[in-house]
Short mmCIF file of C-alpha atoms (C1' of nucleotides) in Angstrom, two decimals:
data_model
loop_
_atom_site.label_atom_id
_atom_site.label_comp_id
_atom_site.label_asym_id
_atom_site.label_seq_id
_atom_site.Cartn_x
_atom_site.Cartn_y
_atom_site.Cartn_z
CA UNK A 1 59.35 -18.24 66.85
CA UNK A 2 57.10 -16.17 64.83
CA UNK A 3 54.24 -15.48 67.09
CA UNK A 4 50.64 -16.49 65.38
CA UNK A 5 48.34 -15.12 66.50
CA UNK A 6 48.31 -11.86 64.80
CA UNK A 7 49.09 -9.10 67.32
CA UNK A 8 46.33 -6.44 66.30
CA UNK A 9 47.87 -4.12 69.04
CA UNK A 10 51.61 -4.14 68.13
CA UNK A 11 51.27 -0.76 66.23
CA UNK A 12 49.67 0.70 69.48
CA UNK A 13 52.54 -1.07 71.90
CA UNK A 14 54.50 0.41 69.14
CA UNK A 15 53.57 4.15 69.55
CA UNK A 16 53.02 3.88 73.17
CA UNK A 17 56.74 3.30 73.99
CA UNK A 18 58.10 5.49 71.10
CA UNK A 19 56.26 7.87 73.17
CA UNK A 20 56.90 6.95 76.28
CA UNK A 21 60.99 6.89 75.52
CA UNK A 22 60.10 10.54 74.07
CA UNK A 23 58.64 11.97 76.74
CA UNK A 24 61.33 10.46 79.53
CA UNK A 25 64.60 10.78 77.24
CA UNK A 26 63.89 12.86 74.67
CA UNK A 27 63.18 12.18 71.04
CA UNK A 28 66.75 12.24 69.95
CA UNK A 29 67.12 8.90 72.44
CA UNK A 30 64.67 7.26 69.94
CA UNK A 31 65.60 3.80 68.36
CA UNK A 32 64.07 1.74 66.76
CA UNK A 33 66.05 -1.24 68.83
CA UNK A 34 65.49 0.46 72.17
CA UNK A 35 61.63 0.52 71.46
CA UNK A 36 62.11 -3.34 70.23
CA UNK A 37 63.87 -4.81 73.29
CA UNK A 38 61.28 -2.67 75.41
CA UNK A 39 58.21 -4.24 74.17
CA UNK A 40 59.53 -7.32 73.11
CA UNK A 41 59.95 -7.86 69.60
CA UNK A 42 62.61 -6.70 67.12
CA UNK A 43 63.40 -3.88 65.22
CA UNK A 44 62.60 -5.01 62.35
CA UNK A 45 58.85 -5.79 62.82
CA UNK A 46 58.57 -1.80 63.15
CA UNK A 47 58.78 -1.49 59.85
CA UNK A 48 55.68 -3.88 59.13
CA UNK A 49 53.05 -0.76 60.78
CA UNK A 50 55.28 2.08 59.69
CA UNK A 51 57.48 3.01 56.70
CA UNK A 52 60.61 3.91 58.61
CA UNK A 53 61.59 6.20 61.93
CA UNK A 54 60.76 9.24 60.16
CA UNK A 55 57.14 7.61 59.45
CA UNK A 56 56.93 6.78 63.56
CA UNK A 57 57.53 10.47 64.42
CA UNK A 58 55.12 11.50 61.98
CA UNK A 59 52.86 9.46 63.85
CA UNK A 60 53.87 11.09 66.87
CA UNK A 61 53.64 14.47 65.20
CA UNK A 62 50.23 14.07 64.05
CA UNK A 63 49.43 13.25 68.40
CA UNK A 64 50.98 16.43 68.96
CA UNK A 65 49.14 18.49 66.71
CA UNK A 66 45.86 17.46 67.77
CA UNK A 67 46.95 17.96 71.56
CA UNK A 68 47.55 21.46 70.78
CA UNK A 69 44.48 21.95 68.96
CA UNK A 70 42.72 20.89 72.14
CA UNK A 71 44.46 23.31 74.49
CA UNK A 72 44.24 25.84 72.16
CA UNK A 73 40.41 25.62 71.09
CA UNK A 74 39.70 25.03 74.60
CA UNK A 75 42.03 28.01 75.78
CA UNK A 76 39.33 30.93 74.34
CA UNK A 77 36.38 29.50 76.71
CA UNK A 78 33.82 32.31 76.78
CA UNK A 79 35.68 35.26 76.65
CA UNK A 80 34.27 37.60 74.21
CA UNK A 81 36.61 40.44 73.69
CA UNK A 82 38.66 39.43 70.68
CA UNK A 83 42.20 40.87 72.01
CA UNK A 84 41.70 38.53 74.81
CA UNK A 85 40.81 36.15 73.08
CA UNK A 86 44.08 36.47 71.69
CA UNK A 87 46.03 36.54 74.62
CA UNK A 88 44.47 33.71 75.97
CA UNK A 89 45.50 31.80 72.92
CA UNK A 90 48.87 33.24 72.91
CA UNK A 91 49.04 31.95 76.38
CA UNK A 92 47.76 28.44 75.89
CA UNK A 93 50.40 28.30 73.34
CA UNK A 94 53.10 29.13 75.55
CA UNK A 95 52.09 26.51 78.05
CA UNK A 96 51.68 24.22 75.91
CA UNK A 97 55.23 24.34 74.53
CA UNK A 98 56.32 24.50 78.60
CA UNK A 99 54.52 21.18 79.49
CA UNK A 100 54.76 19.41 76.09
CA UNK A 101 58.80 20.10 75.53
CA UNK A 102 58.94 17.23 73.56
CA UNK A 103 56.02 17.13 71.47
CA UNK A 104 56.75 20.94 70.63
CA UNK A 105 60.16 20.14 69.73
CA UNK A 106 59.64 17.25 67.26
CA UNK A 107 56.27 19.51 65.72
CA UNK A 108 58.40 22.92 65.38
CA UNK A 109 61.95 22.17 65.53
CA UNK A 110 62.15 19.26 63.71
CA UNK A 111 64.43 19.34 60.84
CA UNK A 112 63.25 19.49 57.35
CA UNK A 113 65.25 16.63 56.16
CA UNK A 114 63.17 14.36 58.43
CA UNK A 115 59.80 15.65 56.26
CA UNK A 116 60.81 14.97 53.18
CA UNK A 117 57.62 13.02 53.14
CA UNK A 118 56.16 14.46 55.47
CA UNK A 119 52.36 13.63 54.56
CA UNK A 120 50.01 16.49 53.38
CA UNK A 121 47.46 15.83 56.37
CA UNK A 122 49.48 16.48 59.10
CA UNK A 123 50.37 19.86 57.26
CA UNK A 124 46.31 20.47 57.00
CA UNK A 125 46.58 19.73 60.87
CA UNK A 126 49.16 22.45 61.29
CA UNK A 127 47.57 24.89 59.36
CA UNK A 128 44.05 24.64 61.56
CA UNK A 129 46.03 25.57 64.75
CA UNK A 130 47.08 29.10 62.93
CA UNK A 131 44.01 29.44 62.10
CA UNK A 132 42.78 29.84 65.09
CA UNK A 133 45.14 32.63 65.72
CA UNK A 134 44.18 34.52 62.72
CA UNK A 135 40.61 34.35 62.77
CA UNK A 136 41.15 35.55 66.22
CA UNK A 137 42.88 38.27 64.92
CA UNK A 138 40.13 39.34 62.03
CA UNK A 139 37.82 39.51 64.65
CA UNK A 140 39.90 41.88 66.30
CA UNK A 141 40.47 43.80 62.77
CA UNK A 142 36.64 44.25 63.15
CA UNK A 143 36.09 41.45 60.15
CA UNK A 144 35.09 38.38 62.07
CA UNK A 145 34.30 35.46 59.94
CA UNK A 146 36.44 35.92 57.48
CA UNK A 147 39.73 35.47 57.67
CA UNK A 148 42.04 38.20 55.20
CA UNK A 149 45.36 37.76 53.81
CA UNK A 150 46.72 40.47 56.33
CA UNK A 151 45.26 38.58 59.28
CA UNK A 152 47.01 35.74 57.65
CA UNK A 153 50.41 38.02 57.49
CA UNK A 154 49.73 38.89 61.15
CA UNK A 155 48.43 35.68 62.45
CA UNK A 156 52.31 34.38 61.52
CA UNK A 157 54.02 37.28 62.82
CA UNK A 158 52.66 36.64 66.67
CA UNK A 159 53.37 33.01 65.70
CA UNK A 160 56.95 33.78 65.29
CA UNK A 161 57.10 36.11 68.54
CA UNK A 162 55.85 33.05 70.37
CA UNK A 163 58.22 30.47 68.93
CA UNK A 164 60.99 32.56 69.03
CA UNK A 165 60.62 32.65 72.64
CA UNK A 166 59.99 28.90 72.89
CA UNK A 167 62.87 28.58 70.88
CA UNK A 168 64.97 30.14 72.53
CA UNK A 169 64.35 28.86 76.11
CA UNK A 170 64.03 25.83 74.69
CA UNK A 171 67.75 25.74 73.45
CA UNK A 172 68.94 27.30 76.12
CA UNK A 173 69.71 30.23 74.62
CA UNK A 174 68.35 32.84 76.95
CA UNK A 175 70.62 34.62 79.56
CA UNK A 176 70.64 33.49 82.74
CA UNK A 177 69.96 36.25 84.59
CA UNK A 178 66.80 36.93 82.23
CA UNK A 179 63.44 36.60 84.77
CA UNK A 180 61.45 34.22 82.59
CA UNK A 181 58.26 35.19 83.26
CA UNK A 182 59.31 38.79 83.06
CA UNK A 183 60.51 37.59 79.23
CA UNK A 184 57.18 35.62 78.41
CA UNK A 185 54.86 37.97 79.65
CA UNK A 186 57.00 40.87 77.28
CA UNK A 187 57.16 38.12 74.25
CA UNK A 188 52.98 38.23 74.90
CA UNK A 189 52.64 42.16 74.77
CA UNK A 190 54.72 42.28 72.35
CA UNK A 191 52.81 39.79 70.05
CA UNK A 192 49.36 41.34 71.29
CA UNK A 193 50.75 44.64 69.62
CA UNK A 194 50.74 43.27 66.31
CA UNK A 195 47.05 43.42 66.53
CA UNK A 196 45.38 46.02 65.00
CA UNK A 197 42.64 48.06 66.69
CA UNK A 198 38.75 47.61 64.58
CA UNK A 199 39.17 50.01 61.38
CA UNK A 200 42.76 50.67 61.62
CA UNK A 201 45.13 49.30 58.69
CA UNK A 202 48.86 49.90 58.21
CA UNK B 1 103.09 5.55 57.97
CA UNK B 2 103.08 8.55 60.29
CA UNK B 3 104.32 11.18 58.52
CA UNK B 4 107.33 12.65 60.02
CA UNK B 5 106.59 16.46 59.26
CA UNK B 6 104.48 17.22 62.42
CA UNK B 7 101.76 18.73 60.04
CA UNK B 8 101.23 21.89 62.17
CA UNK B 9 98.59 22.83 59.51
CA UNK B 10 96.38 19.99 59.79
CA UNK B 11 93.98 21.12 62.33
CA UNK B 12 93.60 24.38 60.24
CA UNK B 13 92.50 21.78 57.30
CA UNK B 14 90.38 20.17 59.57
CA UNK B 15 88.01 23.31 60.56
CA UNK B 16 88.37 24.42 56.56
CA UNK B 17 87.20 20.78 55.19
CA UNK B 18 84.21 21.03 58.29
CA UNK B 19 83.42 24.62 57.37
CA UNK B 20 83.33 23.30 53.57
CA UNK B 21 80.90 20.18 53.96
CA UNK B 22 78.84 22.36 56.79
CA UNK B 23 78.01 24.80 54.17
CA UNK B 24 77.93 22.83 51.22
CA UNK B 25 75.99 19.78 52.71
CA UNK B 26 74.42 20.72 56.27
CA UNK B 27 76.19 20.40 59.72
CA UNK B 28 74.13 17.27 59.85
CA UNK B 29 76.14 15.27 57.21
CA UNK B 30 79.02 15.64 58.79
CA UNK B 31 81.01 12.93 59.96
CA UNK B 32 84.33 12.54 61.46
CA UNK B 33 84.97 9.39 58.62
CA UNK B 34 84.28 11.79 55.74
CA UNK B 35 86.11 14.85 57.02
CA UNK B 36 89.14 12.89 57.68
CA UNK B 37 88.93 11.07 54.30
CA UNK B 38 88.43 14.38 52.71
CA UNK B 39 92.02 15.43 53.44
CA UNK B 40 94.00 12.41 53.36
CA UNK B 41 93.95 11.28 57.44
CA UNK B 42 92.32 9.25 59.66
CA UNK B 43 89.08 9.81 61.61
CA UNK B 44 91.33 9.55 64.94
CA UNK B 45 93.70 11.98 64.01
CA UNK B 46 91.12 14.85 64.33
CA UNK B 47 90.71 13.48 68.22
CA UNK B 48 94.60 15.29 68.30
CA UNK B 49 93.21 18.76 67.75
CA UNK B 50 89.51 18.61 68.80
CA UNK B 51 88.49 17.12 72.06
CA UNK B 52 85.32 15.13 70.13
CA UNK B 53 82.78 16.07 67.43
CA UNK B 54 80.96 18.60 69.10
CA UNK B 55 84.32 20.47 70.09
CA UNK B 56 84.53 20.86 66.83
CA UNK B 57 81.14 22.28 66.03
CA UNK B 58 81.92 25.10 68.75
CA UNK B 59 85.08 25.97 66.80
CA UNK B 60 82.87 26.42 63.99
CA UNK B 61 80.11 28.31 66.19
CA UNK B 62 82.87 30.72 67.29
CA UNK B 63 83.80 31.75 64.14
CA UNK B 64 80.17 31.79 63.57
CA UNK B 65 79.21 33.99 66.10
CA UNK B 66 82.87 36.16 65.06
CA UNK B 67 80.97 36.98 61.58
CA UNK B 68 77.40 37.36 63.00
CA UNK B 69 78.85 39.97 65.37
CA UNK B 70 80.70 41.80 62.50
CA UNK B 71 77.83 41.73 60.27
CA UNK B 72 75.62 43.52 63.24
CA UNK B 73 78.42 46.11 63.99
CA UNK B 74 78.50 47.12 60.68
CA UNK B 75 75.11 47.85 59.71
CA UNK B 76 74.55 50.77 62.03
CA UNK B 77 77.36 52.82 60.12
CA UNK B 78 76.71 56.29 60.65
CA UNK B 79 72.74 56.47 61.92
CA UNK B 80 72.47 58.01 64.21
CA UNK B 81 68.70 57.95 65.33
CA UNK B 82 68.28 54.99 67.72
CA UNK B 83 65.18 53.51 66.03
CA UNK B 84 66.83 53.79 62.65
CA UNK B 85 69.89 52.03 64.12
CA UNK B 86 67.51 49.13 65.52
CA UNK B 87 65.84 48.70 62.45
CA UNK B 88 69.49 48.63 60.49
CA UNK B 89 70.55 45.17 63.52
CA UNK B 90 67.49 43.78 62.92
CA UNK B 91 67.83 43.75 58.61
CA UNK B 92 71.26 42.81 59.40
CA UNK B 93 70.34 39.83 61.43
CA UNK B 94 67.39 38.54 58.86
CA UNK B 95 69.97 38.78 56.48
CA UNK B 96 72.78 36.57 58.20
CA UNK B 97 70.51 34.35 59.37
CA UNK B 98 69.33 33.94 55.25
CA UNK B 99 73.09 34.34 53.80
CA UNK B 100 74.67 31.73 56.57
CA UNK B 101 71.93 29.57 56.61
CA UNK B 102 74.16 26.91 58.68
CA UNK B 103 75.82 29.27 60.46
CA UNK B 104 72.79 30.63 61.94
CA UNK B 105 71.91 26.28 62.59
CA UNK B 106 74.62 25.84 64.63
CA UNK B 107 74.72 29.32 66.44
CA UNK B 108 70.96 29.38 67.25
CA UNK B 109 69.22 25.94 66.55
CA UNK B 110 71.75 23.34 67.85
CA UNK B 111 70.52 21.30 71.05
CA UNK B 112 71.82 21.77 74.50
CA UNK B 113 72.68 17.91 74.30
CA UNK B 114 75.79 19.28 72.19
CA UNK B 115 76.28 22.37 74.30
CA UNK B 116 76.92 20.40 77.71
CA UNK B 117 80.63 21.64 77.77
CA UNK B 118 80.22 24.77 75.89
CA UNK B 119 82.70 26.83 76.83
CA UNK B 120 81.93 29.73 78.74
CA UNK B 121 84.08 32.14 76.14
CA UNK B 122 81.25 31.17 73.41
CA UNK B 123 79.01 32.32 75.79
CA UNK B 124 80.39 36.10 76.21
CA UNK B 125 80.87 35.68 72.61
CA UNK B 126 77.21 34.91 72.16
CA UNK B 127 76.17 37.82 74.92
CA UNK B 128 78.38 40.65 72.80
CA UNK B 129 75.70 40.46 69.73
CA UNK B 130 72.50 40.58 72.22
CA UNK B 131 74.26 43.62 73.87
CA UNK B 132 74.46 45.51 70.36
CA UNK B 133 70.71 45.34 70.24
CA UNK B 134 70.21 46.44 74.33
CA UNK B 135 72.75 49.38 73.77
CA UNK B 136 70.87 50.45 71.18
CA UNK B 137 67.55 49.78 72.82
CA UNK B 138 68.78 52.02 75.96
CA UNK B 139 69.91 54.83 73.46
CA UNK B 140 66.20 54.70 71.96
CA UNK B 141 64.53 54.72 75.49
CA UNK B 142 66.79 57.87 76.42
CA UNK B 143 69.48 56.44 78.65
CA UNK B 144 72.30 55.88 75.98
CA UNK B 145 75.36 54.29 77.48
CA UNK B 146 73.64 52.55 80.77
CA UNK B 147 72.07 49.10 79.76
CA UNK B 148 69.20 48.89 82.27
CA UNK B 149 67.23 45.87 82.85
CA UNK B 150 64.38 46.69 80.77
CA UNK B 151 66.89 47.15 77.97
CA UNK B 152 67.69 43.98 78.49
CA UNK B 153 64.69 42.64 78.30
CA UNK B 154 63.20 44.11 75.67
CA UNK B 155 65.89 43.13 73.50
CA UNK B 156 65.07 39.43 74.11
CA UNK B 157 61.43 39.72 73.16
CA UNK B 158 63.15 41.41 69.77
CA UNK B 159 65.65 38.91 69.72
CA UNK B 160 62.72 36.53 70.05
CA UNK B 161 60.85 37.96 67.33
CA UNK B 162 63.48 37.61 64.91
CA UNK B 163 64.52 34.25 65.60
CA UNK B 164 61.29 33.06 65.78
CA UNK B 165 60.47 34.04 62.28
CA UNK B 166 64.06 32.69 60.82
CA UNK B 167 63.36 28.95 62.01
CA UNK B 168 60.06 28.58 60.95
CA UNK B 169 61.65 29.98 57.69
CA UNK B 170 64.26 27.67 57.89
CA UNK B 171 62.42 24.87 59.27
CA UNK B 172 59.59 25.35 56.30
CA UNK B 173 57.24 25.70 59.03
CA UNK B 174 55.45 28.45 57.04
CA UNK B 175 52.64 28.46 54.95
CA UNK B 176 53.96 28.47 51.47
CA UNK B 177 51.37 31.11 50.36
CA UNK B 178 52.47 33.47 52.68
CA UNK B 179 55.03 36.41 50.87
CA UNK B 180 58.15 35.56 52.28
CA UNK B 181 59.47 39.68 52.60
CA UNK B 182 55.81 40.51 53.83
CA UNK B 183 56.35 38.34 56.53
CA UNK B 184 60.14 39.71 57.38
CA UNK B 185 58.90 43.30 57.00
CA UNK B 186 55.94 42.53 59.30
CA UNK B 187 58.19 40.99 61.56
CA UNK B 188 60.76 43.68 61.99
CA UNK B 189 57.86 46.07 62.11
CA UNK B 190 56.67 44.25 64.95
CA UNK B 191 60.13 43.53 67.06
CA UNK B 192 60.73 47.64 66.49
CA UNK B 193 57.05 48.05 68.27
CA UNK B 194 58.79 46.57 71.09
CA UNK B 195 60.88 49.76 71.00
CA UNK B 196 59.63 52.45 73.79
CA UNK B 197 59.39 56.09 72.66
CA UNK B 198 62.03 58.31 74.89
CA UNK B 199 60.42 58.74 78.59
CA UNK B 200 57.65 56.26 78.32
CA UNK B 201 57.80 53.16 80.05
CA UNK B 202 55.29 50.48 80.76
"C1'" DC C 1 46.36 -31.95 53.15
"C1'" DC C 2 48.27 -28.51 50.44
"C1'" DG C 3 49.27 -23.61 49.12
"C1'" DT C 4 49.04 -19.05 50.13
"C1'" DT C 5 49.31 -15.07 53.01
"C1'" DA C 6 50.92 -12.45 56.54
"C1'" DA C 7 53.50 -11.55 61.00
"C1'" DG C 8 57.92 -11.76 62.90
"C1'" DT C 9 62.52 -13.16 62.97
"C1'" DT C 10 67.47 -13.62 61.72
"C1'" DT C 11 71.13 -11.93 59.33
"C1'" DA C 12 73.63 -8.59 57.16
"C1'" DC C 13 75.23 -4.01 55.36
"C1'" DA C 14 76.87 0.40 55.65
"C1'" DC C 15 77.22 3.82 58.50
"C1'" DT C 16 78.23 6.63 63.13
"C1'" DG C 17 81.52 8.60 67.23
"C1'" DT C 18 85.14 7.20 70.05
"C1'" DT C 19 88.91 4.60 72.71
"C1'" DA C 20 93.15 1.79 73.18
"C1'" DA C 21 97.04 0.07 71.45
"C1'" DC C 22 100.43 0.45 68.13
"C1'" DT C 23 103.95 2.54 64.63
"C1'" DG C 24 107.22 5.29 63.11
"C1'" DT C 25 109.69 9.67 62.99
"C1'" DA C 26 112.34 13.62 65.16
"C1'" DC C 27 115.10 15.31 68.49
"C1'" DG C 28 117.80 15.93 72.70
"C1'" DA C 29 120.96 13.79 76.19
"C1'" DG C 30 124.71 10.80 77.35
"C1'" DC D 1 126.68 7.67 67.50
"C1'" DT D 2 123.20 5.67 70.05
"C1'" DC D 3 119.55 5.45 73.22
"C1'" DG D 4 115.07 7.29 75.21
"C1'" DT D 5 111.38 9.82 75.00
"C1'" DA D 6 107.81 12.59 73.14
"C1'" DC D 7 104.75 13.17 69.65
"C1'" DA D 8 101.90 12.70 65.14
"C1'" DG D 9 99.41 9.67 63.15
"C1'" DT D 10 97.82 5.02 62.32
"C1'" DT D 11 95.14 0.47 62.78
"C1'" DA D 12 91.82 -2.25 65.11
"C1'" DA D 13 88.02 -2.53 67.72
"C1'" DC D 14 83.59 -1.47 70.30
"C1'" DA D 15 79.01 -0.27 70.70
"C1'" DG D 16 75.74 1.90 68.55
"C1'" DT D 17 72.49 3.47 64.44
"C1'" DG D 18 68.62 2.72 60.47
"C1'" DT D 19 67.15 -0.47 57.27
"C1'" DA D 20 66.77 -4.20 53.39
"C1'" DA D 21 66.54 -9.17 52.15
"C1'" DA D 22 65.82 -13.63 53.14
"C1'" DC D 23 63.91 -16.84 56.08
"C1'" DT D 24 60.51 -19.06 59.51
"C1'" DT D 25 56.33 -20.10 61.39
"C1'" DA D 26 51.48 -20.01 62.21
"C1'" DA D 27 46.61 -19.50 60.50
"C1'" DC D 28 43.25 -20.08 57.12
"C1'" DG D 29 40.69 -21.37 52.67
"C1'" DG D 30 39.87 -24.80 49.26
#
DNA sequence: CCGTTAAGTTTACACTGTTAACTGTACGAG
DNA sequence: CTCGTACAGTTAACAGTGTAAACTTAACGG
């Protein structure tokens, strides 16, 4: 029953629903016979366009990344003033993890074990998106351009602020009776204050 | 077969074999199968003492959150200046998050999906350790004894802080040229800026 | 027209958590 | 002493999981 003609598009069908089913149930609902019987072939063809599962979330990973790029390079706009400029991307990042649950949860929380192989461009990929934080935050250092190994220190320090908190509410973890906005907009200050003003060093 | 002796012990070997594969192999590998194999009973029989796998895990999060909270309570000792004592629960949370690697998994990184009927006692259990931070928080801002709402807060966004920076640790998230105790200084640096001076308030 | 290549399929293996039905022992009541 | 019941633990089974190997079928080049 083999079909002939050679379905050019079955990697895309592929992806599409593996995304689809992550987005609507979650990526832990992923299988590779669910996103068979939804498209119509079997499981097993999967593994003619990618390696295994862990290969298919890469895939997915790799989306991910690039959509926060975009949200974050886009975040900055015009504004000048490097501490804003570092709010606004501390902010962008935030929303993104809000409205991309999913795709921030298989790029961040992912276990280790599932990147054993985990290719080295998607960790290139990675690395541009904290770069944007700490070249943010050399500017603000009074050292735009070029980005220091403090700024590097720094840039990850606001990065963990930020997925702390995403972390956190992500897992449920927070209290209940903790005002979310109040607790976002203190994870933001708080991560803002790790900037040095021009000059000043610790 | 069923062995006459009603083994009153068993479900005590149960949570030791679990506690011993958690730690030695990851919560991940295990299994009901291997557990059971592991001291001489069936898969089923550990459906006697534990409603289903993840009443299990939240045995093991208990005790979990039992030596996180002991580990926290201790460190203070005899400090007595409230940023001091801060600084002392936030080393002493790096630290069991680094020494109880799997521990810390199940406490902090486990999905809601295995939380659905978490009981409620895990969750005052959980609340106690945030509280040592707030009380300590309050004491700094001048109000010892009365946890306000700010106090509360703030200790999320520290909270945040330092459990943002231990799963990017322990999800290798980080860049590996970045000085692993730079970063954890920098970090608890940065969660103790969250700190008000006495009187001040934003 | 044959042989090769590649796309997809079927089948199978070794796992997983979990339920239902069953077995055998211990103990208390008649 | 024997019967009944409660209980600890078992076996068998179900519905899943990812994945490897072998097989089928269609298309194309010589």
């Amino acid at each position: 029953m083999a079909r002939a003609k050679p379905n050019k598009e079955l990697r895309d069908l592929i992806l599409d629903e593996a995304r689809r089913e992550m987005l609507a149930q979650g990526y832990r609902s992923l299988s590779m016979r669910k996103i068979a019987a939804a498209i119509g072939c079997t499981a097993t063809s999967i593994y003619l366009y990618f390696k295994d599962k862990d290969d298919l979330l890469h895939a997915l990973i790799d989306e991910g990344l690039d959509r926060l790029h975009n949200q974050l390079s886009t975040s900055t706009g015009e504004v000048k003033d490097p501490r804003r400029r570092c709010e606004r991307l501390c902010r962008a990042f935030l929303n993104f993890a809000i409205e991309n649950r999913e795709f921030y949860e298989i790029i961040f929380q992912l276990h280790p074990e599932h990147m054993k192989r985990y290719p080295q461009t998607l960790y290139r990929r990675a690395r541009r998106n904290l770069d944007l934080f700490a070249s943010a935050l050399a500017e603000a250092a009074g050292r735009p351009g070029k980005i220091s190994d403090v700024d590097h220190l720094q840039a990850h320090v606001v990065w963990a602020q930020l997925h702390g908190a995403v972390a956190l509410h992500q897992t449920q973890r927070l209290d209940f009776r903790l005002n979310i906005f109040q607790f976002f907009d203190g994870v933001v200050r708080n991560a803002l204050n790790a900037i040095p003003g021009p000059g000043e060093e610790s």
